[in-house]
mmCIF file of N, CA, C and O in Angstrom:
data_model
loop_
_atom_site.group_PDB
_atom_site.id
_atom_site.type_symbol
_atom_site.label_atom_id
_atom_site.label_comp_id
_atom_site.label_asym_id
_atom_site.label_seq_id
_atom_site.Cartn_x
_atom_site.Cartn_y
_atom_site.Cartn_z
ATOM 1 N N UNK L 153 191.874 23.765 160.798
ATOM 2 C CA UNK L 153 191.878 24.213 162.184
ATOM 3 C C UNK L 153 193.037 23.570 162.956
ATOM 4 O O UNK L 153 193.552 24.008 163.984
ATOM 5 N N UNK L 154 193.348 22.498 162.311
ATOM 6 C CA UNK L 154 194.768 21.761 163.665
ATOM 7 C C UNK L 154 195.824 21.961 163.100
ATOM 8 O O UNK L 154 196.810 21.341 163.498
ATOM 9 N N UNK L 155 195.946 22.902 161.979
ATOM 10 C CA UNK L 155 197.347 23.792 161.622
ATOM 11 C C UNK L 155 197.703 24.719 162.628
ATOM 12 O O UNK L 155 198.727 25.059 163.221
ATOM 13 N N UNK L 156 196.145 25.096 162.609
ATOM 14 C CA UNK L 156 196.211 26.603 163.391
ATOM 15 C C UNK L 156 196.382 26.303 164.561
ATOM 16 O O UNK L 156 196.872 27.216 165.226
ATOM 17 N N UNK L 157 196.104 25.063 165.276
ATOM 18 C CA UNK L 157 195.977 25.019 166.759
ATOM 19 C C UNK L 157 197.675 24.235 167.574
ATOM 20 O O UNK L 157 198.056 23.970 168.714
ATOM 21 N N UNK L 158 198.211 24.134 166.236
ATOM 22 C CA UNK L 158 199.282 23.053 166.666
ATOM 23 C C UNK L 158 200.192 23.727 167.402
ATOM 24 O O UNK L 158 200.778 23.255 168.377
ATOM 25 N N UNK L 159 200.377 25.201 166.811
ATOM 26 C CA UNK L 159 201.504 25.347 167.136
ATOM 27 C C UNK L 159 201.263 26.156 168.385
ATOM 28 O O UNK L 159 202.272 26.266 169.082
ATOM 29 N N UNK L 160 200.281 26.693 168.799
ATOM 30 C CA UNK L 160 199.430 26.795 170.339
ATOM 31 C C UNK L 160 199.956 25.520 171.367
ATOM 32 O O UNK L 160 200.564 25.690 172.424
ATOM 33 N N UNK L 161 199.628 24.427 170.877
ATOM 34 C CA UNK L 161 199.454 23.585 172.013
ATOM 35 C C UNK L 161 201.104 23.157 171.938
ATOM 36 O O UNK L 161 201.790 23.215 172.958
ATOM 37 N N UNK L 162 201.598 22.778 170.799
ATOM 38 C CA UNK L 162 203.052 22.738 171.322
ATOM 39 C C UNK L 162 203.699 23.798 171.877
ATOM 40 O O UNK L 162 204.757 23.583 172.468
ATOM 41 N N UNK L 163 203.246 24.949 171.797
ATOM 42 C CA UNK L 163 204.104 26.018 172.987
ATOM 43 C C UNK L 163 203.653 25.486 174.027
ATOM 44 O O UNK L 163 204.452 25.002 174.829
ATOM 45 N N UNK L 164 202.233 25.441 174.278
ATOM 46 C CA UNK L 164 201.813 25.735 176.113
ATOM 47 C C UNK L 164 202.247 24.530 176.665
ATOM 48 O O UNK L 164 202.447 24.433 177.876
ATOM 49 N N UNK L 165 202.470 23.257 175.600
ATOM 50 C CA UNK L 165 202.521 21.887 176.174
ATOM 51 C C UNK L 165 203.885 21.958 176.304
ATOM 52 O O UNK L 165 204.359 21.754 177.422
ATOM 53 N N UNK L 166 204.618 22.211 175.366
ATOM 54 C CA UNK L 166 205.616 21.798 175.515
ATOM 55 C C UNK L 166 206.295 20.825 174.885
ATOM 56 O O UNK L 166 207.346 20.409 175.373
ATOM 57 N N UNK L 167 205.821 20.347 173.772
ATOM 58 C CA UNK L 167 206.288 19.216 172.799
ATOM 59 C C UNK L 167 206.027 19.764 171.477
ATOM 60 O O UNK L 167 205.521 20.839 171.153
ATOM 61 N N UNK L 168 206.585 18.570 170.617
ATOM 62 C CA UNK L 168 206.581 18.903 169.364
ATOM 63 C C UNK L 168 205.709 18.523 168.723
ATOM 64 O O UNK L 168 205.376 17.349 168.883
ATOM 65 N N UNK L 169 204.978 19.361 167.731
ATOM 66 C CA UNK L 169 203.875 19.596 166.773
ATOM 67 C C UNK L 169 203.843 18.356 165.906
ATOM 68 O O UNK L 169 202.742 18.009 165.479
ATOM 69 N N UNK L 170 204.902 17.654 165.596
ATOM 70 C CA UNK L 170 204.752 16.041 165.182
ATOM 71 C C UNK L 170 203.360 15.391 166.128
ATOM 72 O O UNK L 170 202.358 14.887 165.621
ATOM 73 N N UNK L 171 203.636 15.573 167.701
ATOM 74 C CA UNK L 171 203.158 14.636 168.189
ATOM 75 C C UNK L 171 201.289 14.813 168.348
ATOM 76 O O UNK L 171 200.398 14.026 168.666
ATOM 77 N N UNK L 172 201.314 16.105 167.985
ATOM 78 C CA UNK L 172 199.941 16.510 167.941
ATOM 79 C C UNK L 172 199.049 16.008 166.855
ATOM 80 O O UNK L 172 199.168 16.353 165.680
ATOM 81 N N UNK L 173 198.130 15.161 167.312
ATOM 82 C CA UNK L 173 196.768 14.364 166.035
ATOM 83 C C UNK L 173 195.686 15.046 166.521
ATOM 84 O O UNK L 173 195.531 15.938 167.354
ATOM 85 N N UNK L 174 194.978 14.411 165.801
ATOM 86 C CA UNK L 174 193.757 14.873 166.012
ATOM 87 C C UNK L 174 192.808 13.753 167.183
ATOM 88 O O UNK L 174 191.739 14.142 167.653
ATOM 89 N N UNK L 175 193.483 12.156 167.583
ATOM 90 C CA UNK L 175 193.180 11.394 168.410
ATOM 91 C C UNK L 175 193.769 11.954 169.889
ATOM 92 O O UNK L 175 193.146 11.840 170.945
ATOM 93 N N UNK L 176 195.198 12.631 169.741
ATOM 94 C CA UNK L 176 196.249 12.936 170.814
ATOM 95 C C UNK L 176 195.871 13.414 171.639
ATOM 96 O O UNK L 176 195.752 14.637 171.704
ATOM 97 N N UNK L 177 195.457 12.365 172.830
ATOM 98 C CA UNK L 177 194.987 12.795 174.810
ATOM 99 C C UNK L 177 196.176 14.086 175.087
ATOM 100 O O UNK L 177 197.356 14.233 174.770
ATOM 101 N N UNK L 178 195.084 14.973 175.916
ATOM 102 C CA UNK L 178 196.269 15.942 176.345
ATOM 103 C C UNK L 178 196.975 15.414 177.209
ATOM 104 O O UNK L 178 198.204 15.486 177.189
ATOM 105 N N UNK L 179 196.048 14.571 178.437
ATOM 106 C CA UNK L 179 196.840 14.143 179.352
ATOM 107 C C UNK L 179 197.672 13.038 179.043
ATOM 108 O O UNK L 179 198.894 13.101 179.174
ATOM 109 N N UNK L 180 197.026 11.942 178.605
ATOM 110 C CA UNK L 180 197.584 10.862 178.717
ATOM 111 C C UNK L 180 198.894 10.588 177.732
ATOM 112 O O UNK L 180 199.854 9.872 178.015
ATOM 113 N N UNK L 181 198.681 11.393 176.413
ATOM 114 C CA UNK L 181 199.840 11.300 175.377
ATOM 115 C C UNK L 181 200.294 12.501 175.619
ATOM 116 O O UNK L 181 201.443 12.213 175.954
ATOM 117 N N UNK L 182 200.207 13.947 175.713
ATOM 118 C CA UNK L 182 201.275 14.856 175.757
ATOM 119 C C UNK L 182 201.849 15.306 177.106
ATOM 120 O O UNK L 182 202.654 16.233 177.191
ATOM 121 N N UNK L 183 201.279 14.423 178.433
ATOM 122 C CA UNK L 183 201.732 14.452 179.990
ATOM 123 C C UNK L 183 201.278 15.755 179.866
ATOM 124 O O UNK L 183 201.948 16.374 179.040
ATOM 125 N N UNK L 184 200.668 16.202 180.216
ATOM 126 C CA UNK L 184 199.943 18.146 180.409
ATOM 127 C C UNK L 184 198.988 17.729 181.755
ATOM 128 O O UNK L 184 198.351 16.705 182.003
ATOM 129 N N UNK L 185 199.181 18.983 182.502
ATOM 130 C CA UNK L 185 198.294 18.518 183.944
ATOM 131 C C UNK L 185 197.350 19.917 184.118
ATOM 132 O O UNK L 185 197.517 20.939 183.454
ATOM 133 N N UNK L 186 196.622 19.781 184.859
ATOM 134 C CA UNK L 186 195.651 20.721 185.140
ATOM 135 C C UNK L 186 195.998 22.481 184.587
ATOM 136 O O UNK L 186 195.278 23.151 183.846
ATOM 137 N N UNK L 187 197.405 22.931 185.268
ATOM 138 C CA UNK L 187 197.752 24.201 184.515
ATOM 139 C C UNK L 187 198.194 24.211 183.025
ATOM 140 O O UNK L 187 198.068 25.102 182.185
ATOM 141 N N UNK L 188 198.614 23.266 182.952
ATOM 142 C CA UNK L 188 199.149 23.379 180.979
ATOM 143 C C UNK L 188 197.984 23.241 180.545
ATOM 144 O O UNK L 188 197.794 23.980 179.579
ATOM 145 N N UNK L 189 196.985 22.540 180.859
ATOM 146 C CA UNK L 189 195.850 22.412 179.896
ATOM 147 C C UNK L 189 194.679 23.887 180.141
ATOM 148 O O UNK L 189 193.831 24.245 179.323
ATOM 149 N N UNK L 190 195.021 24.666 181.766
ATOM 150 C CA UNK L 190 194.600 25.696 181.144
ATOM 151 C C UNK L 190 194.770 26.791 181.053
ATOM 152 O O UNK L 190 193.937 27.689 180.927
ATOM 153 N N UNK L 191 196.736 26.883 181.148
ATOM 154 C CA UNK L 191 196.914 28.050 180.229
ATOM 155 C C UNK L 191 196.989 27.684 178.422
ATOM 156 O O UNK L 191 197.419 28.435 177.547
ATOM 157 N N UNK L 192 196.463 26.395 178.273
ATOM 158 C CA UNK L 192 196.646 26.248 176.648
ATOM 159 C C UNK L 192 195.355 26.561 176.166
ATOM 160 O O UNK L 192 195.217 26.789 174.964
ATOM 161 N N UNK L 193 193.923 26.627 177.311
ATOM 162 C CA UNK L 193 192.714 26.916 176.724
ATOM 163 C C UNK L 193 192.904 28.069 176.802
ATOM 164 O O UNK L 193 192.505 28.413 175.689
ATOM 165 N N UNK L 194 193.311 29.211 177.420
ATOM 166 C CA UNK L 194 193.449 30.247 177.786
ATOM 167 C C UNK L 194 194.388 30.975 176.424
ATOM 168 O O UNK L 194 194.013 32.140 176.291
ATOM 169 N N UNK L 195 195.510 30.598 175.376
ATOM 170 C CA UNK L 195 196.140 30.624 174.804
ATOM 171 C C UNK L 195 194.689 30.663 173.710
ATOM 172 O O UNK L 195 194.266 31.735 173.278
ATOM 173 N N UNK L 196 194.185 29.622 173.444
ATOM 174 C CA UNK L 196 193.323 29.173 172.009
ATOM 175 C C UNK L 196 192.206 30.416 172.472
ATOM 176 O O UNK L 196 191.939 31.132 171.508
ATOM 177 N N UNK L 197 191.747 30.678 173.304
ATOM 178 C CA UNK L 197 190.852 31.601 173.678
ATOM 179 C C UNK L 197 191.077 32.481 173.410
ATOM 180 O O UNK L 197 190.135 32.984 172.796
ATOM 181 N N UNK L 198 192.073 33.251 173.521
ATOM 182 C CA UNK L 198 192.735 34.557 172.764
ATOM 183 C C UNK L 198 192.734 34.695 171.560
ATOM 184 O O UNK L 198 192.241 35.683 171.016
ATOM 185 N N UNK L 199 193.564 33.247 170.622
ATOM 186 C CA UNK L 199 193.393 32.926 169.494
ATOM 187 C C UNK L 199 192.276 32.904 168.242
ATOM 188 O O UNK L 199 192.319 33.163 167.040
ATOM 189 N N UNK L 200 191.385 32.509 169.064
ATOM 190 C CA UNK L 200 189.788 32.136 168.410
ATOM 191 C C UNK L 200 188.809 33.258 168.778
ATOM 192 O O UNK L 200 187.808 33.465 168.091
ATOM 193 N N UNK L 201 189.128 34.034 169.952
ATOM 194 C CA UNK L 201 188.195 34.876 170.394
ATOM 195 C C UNK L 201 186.903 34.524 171.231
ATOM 196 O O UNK L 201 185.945 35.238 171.525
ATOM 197 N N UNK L 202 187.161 33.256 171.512
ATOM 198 C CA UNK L 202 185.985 32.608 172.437
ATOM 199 C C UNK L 202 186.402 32.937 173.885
ATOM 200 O O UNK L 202 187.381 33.529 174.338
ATOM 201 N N UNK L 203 185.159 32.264 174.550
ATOM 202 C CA UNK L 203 185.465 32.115 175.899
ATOM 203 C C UNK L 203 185.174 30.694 176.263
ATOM 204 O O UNK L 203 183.960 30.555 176.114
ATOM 205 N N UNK L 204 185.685 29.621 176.653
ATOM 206 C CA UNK L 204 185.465 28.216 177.485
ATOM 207 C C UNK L 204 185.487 28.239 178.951
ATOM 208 O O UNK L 204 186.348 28.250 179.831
ATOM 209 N N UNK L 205 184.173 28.242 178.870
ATOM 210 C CA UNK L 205 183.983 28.041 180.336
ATOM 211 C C UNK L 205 184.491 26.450 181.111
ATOM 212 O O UNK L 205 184.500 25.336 180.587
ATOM 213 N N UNK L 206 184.847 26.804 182.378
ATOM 214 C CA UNK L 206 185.519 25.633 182.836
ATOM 215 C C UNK L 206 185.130 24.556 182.752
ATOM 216 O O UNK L 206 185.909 23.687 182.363
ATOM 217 N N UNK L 207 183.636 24.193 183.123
ATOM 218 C CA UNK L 207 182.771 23.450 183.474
ATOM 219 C C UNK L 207 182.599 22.512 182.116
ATOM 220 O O UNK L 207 182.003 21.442 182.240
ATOM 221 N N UNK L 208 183.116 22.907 180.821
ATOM 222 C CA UNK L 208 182.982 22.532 179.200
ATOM 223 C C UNK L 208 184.461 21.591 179.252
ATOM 224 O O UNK L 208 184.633 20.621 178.514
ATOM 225 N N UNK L 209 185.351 22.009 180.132
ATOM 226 C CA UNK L 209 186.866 21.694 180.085
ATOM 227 C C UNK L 209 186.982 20.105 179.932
ATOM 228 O O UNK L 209 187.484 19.523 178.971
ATOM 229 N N UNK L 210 186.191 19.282 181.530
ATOM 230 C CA UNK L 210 186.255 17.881 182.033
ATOM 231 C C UNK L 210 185.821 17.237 180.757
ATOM 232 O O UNK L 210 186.079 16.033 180.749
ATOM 233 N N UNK L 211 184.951 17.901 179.140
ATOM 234 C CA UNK L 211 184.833 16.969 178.386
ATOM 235 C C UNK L 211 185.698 17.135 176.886
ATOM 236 O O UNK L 211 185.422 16.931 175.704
ATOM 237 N N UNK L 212 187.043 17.679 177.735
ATOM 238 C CA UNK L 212 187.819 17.882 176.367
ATOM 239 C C UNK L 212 189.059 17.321 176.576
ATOM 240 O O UNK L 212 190.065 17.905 176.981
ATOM 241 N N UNK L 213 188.934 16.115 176.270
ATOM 242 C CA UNK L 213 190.208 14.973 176.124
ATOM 243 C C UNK L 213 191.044 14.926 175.353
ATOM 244 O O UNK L 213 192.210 14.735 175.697
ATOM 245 N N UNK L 214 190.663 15.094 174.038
ATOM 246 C CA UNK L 214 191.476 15.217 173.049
ATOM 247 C C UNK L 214 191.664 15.976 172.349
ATOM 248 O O UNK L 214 190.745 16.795 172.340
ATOM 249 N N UNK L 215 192.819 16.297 171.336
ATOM 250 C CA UNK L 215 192.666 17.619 169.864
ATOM 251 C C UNK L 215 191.601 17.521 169.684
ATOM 252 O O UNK L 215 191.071 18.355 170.418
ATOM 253 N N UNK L 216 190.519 16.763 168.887
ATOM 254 C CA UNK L 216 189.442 16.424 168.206
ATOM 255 C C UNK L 216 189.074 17.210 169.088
ATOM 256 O O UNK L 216 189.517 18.347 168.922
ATOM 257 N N UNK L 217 188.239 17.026 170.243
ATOM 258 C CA UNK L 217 187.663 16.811 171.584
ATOM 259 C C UNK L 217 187.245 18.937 171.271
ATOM 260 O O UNK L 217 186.159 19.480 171.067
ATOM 261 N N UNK L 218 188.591 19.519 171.369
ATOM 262 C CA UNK L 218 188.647 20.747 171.128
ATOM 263 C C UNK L 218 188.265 21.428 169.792
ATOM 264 O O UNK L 218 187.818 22.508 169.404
ATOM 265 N N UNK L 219 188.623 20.377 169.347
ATOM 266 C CA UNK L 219 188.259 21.115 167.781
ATOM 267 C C UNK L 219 187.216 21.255 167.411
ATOM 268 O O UNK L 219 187.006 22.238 166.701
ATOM 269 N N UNK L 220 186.116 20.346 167.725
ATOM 270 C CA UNK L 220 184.335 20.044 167.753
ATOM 271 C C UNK L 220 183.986 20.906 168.406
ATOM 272 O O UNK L 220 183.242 21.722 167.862
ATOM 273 N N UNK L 221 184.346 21.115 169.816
ATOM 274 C CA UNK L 221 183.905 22.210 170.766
ATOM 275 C C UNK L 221 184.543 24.041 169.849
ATOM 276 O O UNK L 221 183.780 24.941 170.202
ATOM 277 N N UNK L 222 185.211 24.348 169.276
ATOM 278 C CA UNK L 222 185.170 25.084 168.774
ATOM 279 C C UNK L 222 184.447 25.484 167.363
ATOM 280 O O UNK L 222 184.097 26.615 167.028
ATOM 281 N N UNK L 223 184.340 24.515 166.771
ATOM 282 C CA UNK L 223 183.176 24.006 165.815
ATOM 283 C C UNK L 223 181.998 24.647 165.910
ATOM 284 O O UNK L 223 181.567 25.571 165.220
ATOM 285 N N UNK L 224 181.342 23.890 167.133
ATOM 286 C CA UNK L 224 180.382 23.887 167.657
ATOM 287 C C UNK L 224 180.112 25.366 168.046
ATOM 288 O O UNK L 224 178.999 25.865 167.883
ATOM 289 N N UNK L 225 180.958 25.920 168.464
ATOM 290 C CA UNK L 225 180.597 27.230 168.841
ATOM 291 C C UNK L 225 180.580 28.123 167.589
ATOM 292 O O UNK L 225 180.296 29.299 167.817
ATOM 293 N N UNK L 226 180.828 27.793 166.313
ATOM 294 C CA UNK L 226 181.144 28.682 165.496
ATOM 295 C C UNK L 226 182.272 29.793 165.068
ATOM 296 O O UNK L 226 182.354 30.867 164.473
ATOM 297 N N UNK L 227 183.165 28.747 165.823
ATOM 298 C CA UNK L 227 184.720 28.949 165.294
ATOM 299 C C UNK L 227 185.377 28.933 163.877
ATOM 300 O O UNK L 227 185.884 27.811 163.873
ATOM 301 N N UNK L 228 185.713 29.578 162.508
ATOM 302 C CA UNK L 228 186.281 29.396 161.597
ATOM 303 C C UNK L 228 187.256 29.331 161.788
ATOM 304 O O UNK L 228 187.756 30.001 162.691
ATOM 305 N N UNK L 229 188.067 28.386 160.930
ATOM 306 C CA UNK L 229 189.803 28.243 161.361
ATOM 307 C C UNK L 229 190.368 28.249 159.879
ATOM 308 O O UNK L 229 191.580 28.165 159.680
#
């Protein structure tokens, strides 16, 4: 799944797919602020075919963070 998601978040973020882990804060390690983080959910949403509601957003800190939450929903990657 963080093959598939890398190269998502380095477009919307704006950095390079090196810097993306699976520990890697959106905010705090890739500097992303309120709109990058959600036109990048908005990006994976298309991607995956889900919907994330906002209110799910405040507990998604990290890659991991996203990746569980898509998990969880019954996301295959």
């Amino acid at each position: 799944m963080l093959e598939k998601m890398k190269p998502i978040i380095a477009e919307q973020l704006n950095v390079n797919e090196a810097e993306i882990k699976p520990e890697t804060k959106f905010k705090d390690d890739l500097g992303a602020d309120s709109l990058d983080l959600f036109e990048m959910v908005m990006a994976l949403e298309e991607e995956f075919g889900i919907e994330i509601p906002s209110e799910d957003l405040e507990n998604i800190v990290t890659v991991n963070d996203i990746m569980g939450y898509l998990k969880e929903k019954g996301v295959e990657a």
